[in-house]
Coordinates of C-alpha atoms in Angstrom, one line a residue:
X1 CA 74.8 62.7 24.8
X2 CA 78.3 63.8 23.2
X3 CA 79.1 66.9 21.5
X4 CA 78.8 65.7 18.1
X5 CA 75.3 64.5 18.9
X6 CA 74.7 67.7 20.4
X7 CA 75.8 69.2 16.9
X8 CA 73.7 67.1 14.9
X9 CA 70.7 68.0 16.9
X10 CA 71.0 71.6 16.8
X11 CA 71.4 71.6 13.1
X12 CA 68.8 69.6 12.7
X13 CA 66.8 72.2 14.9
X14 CA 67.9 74.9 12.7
X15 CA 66.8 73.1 9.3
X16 CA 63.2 72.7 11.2
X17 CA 63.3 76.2 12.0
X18 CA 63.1 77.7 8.4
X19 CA 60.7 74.7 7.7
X20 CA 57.1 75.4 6.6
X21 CA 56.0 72.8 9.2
X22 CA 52.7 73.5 10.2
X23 CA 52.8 72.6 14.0
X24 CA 55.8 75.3 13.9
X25 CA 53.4 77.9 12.3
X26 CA 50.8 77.4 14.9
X27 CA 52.9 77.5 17.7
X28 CA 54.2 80.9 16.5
X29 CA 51.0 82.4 16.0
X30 CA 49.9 81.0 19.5
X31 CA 52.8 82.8 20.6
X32 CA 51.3 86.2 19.0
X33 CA 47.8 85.4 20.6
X34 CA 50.0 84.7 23.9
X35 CA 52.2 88.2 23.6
X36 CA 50.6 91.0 21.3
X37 CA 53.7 92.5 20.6
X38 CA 55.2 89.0 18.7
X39 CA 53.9 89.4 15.4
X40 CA 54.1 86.9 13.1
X41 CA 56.9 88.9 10.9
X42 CA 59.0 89.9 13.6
X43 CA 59.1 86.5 15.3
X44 CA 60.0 84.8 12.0
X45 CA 62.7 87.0 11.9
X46 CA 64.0 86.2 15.0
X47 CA 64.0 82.6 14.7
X48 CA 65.2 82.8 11.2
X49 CA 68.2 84.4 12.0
X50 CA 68.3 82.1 15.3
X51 CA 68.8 79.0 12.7
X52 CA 70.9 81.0 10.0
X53 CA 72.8 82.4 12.6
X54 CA 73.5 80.4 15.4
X55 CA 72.3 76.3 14.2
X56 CA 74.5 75.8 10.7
X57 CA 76.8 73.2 11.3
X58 CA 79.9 74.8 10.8
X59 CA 78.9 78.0 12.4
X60 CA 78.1 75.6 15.8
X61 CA 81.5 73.7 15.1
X62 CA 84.1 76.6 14.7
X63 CA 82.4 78.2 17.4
X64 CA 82.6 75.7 20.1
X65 CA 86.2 74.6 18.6
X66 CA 87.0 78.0 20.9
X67 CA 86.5 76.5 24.0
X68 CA 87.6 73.3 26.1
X69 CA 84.4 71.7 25.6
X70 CA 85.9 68.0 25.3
X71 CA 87.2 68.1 28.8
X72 CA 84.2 68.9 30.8
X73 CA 82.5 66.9 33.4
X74 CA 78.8 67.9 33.1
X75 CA 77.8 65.3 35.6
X76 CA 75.5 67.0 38.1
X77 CA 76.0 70.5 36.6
X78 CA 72.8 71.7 36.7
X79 CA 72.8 76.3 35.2
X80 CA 69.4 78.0 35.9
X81 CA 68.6 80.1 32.9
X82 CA 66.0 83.1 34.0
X83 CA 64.7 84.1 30.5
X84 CA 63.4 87.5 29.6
X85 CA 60.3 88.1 27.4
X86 CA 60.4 91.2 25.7
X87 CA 61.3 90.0 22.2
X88 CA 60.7 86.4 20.1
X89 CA 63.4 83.6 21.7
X90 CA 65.7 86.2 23.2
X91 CA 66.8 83.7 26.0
X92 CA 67.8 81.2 23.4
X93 CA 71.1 81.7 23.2
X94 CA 71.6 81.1 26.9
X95 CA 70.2 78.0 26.3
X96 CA 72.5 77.2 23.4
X97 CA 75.4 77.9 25.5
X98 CA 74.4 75.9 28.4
X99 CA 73.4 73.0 26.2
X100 CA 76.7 72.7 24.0
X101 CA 78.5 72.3 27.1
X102 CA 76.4 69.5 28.0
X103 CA 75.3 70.9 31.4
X104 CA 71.7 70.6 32.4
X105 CA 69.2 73.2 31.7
X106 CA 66.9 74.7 34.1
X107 CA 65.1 76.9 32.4
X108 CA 62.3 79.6 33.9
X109 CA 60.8 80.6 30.7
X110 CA 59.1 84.3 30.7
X111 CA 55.3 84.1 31.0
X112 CA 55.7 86.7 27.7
X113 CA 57.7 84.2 25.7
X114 CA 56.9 80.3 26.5
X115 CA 55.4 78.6 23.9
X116 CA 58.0 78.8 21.1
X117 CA 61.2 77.7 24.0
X118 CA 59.2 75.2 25.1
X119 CA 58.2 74.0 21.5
X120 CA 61.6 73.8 20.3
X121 CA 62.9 71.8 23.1
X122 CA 59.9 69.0 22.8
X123 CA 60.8 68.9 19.0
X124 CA 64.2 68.4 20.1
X125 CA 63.5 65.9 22.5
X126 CA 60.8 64.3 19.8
X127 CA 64.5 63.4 18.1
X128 CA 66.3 62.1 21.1
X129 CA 64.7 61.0 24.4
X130 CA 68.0 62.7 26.4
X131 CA 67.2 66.1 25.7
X132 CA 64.6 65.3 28.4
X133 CA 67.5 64.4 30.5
X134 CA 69.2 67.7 29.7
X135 CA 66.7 70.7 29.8
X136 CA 64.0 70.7 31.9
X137 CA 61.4 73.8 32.3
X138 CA 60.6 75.0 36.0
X139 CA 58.4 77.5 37.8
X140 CA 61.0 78.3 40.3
X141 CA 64.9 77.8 40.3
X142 CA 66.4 76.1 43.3
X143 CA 69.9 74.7 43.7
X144 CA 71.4 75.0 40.4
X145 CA 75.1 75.0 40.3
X146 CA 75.3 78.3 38.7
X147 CA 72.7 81.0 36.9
X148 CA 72.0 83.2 33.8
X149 CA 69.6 85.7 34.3
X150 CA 68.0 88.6 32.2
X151 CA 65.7 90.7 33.8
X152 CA 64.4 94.8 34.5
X153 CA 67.1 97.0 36.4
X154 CA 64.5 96.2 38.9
X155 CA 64.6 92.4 38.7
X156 CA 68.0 92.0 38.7
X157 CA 68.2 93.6 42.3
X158 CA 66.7 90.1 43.1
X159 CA 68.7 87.9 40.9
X160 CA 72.1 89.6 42.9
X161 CA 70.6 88.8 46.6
X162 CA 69.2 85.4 45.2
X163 CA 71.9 84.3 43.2
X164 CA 75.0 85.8 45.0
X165 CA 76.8 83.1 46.5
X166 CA 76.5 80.8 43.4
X167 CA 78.1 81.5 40.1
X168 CA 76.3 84.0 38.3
X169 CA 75.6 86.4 35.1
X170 CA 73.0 88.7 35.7
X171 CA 71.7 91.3 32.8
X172 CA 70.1 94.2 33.6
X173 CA 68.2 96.9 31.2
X174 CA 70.8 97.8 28.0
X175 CA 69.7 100.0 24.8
X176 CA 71.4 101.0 21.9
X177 CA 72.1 104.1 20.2
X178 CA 73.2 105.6 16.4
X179 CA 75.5 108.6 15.6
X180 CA 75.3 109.8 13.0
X181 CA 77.3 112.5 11.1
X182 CA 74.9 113.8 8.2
X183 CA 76.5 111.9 5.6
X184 CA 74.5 108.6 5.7
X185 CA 72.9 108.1 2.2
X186 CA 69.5 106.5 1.7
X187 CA 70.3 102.9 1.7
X188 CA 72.0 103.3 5.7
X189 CA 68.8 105.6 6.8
X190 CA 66.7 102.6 5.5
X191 CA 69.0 100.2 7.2
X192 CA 68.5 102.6 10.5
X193 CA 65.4 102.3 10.6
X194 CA 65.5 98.6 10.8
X195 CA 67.8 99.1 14.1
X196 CA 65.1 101.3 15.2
X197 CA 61.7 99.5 15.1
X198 CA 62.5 95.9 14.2
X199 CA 60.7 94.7 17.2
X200 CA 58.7 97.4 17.8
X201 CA 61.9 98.9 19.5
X202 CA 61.6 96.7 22.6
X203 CA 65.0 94.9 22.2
X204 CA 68.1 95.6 24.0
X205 CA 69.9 96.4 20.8
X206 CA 67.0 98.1 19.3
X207 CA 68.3 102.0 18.6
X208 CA 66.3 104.0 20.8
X209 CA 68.5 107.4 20.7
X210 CA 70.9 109.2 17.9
X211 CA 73.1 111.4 18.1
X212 CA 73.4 114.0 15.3
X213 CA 75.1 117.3 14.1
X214 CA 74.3 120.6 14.5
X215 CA 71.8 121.6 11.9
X216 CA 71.2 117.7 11.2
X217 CA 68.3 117.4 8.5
X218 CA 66.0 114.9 9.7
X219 CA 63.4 114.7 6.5
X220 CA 65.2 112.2 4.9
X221 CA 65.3 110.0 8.7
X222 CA 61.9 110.7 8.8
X223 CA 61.3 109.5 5.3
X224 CA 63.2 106.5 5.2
X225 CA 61.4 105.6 8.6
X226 CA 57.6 105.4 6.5
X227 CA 59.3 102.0 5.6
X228 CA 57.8 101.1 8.7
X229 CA 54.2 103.1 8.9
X230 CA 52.4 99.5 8.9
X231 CA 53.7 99.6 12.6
X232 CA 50.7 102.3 13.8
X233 CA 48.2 99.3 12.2
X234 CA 49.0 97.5 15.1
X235 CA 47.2 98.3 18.6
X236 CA 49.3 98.0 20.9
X237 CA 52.0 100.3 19.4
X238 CA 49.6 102.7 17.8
X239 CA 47.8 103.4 21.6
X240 CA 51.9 104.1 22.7
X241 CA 52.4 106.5 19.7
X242 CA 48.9 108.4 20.7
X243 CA 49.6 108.6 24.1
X244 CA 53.1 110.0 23.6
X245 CA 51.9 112.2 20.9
X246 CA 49.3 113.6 23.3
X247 CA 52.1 114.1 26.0
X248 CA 54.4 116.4 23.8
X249 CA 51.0 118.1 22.5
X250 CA 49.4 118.9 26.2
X251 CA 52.9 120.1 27.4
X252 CA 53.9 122.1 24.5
X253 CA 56.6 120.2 23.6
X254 CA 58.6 120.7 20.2
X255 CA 58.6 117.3 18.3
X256 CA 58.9 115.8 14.4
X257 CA 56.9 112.5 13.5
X258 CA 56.0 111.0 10.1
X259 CA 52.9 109.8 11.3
X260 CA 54.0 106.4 12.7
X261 CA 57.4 107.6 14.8
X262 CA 57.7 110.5 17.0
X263 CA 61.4 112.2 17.1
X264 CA 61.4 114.1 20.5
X265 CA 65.4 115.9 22.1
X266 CA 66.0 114.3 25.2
X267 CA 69.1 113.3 26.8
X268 CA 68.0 110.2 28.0
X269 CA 69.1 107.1 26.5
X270 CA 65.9 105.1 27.2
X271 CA 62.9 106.3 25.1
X272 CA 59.5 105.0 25.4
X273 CA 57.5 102.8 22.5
X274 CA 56.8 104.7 19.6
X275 CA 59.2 107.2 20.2
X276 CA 63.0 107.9 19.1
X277 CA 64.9 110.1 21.1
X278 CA 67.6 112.9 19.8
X279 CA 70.7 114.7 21.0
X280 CA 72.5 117.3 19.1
X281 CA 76.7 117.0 19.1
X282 CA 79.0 119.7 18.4
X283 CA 82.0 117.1 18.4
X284 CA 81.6 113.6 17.4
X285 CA 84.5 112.3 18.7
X286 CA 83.5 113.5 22.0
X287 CA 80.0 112.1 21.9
X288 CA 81.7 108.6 21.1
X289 CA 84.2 108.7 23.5
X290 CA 81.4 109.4 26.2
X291 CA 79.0 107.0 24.8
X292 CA 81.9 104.1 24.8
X293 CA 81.9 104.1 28.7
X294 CA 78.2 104.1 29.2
X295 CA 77.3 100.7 31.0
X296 CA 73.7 100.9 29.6
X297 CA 74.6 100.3 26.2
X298 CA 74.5 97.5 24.2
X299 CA 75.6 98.6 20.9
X300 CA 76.8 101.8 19.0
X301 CA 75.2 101.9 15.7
X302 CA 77.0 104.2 13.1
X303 CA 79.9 104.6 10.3
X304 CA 83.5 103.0 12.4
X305 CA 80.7 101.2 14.6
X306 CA 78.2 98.5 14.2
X307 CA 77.0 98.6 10.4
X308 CA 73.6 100.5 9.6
X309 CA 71.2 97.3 9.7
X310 CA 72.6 95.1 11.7
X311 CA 71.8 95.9 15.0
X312 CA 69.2 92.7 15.2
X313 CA 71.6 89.9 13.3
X314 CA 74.2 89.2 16.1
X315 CA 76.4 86.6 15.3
X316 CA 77.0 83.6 17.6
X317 CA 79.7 85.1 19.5
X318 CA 78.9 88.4 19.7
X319 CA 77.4 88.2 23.9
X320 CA 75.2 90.2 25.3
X321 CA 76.7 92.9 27.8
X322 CA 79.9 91.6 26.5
X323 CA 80.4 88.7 28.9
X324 CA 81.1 85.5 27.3
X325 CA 78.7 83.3 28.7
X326 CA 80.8 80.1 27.0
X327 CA 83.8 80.8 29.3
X328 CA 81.7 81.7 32.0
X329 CA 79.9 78.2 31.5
X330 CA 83.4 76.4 30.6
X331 CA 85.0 77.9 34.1
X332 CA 81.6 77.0 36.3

């Protein structure tokens, strides 16, 4: 299969993505009966902005056109992709990479998110027989040529004694955070709180801390977050929001919630589901500065940063830890 097939058959997987197609439908609320937390909205959303994103023609095309794609010999490459499972599709792009260069996936799907991966890539195949040639799903990885794997900071311990001696890219735990200065109007704070529970939060560049001002009002944060009350209708987060709530209540801990978010100081960067942590700054540029060196963060959310909002639309070259997996993949 040659690029410009390759092309055609991720654009056509895009077009089938926004399509009302009711095998797709099924398989995503399968997914949702599979995985609690992958709602039908949220994992619309991410596929959406998988084929709006990442599968338009010219998108794919410009894109590759930045790497030496024509002179590869995929022959016998075979790149193990370990996939992680904590939002909708977030180990397709991996694939994508691996499969524009023509190099044969091995994919160990996450028991969290199989059904949509595997979906897509029988629809694919459904169009042409060699995508059966060219990705194939497996229990375990063995003797792949080089691997891409997501996992916990615990996981990833693993992957770097499994993995060492091949090529590898290995992702550990990453977050995001906003700063913000106290002059955000109501449109960012609405934006901000997409960044913040899109996902229920669980997604690398999910904001799980800000940083604000001294004497930083927080009613209108608060306020703009009731956009997303529906959240404590759902199980799963709600018990998470009751627990927590009952943590900072039996301790005697000072906290702020709006009845579906709880806003609690802590200087951690990592805050549990349901919650938003908070850190007072007495200079901003400082608290950047700082923040910019951090090797658990994904993305800095605030005005000069990452735009309010768009913390969960990445574009197709924007890579996660900031390693370029396509000249990773072209240099294998």
């Amino acid at each position: 299969m040659n690029l410009q097939m390759r092309f055609v058959l991720l654009e056509r997987l895009g077009e089938y993505i926004l399509s009302n197609d009711p095998q797709w439908q099924a398989v995503i609320e399968r997914a949702g009966q599979e995985n609690g937390w992958f709602i039908k909205e949220f994992t619309e959303l991410s596929s959406s902005n998988i084929a709006n994103r990442f599968l338009k023609g010219e998108t794919l095309k410009n894109w590759a056109a930045s790497y030496n794609l024509e002179n590869i010999n995929p022959q016998l490459r075979s790149v193990g992709i370990v996939m992680a499972g904590n939002i909708p599709l977030v180990g397709f792009h991996d694939f994508l990479c691996v499969f524009i260069c023509g190099y044969k996936a091995r994919i160990k799907a996450s028991s969290k998110d199989s059904a949509l991966i595997k979906y897509l890539v029988s629809k694919m195949a459904e169009w042409n027989y060699e995508v059966n040639e060219l990705v194939q799903f497996e229990v375990m990885l063995k003797g792949c040529d080089a691997y891409i794997a997501t996992g916990s900071n615990n996981s990833s311990r693993y992957f770097e004694y499994y993995f060492d001696k091949y090529p590898h890219i290995i992702r550990r735990n990453k977050t995001s955070v906003a700063v913000l200065d106290g002059t955000e109007n109501n449109e960012e704070l609405d934006k901000l709180a997409d960044d913040v529970h899109l996902y229920f939060g669980l997604g690398c560049r999910n904001v799980t801390k800000i940083y604000v001002p001294e004497n930083y009002d927080f009613i209108p944060l608060l306020t703009a977050f009731k956009k997303y009350l529906h959240l404590a209708d759902h199980h799963k987060y709600k018990n998470n929001y009751d627990y927590n709530l009952a943590i900072h209540i039996l301790n005697n801990k000072f906290y702020m919630t709006n009845g579906s978010i709880i806003l609690f100081e802590n200087k951690s960067l990592f805050s549990p589901i349901s919650q938003l942590n908070y850190e007072y700054y007495s200079r901003k540029d400082e608290a950047i500065k700082k923040l910019s060196s951090n090797q658990d963060l994904q993305c800095i959310i605030g005005h000069d940063h990452i735009a309010f909002g768009q913390a969960q639309y990445p574009a197709i070259n924007d890579y996660a830890d900031g390693v370029d997996t396509m000249k990773f993949l072209t240099s294998v």
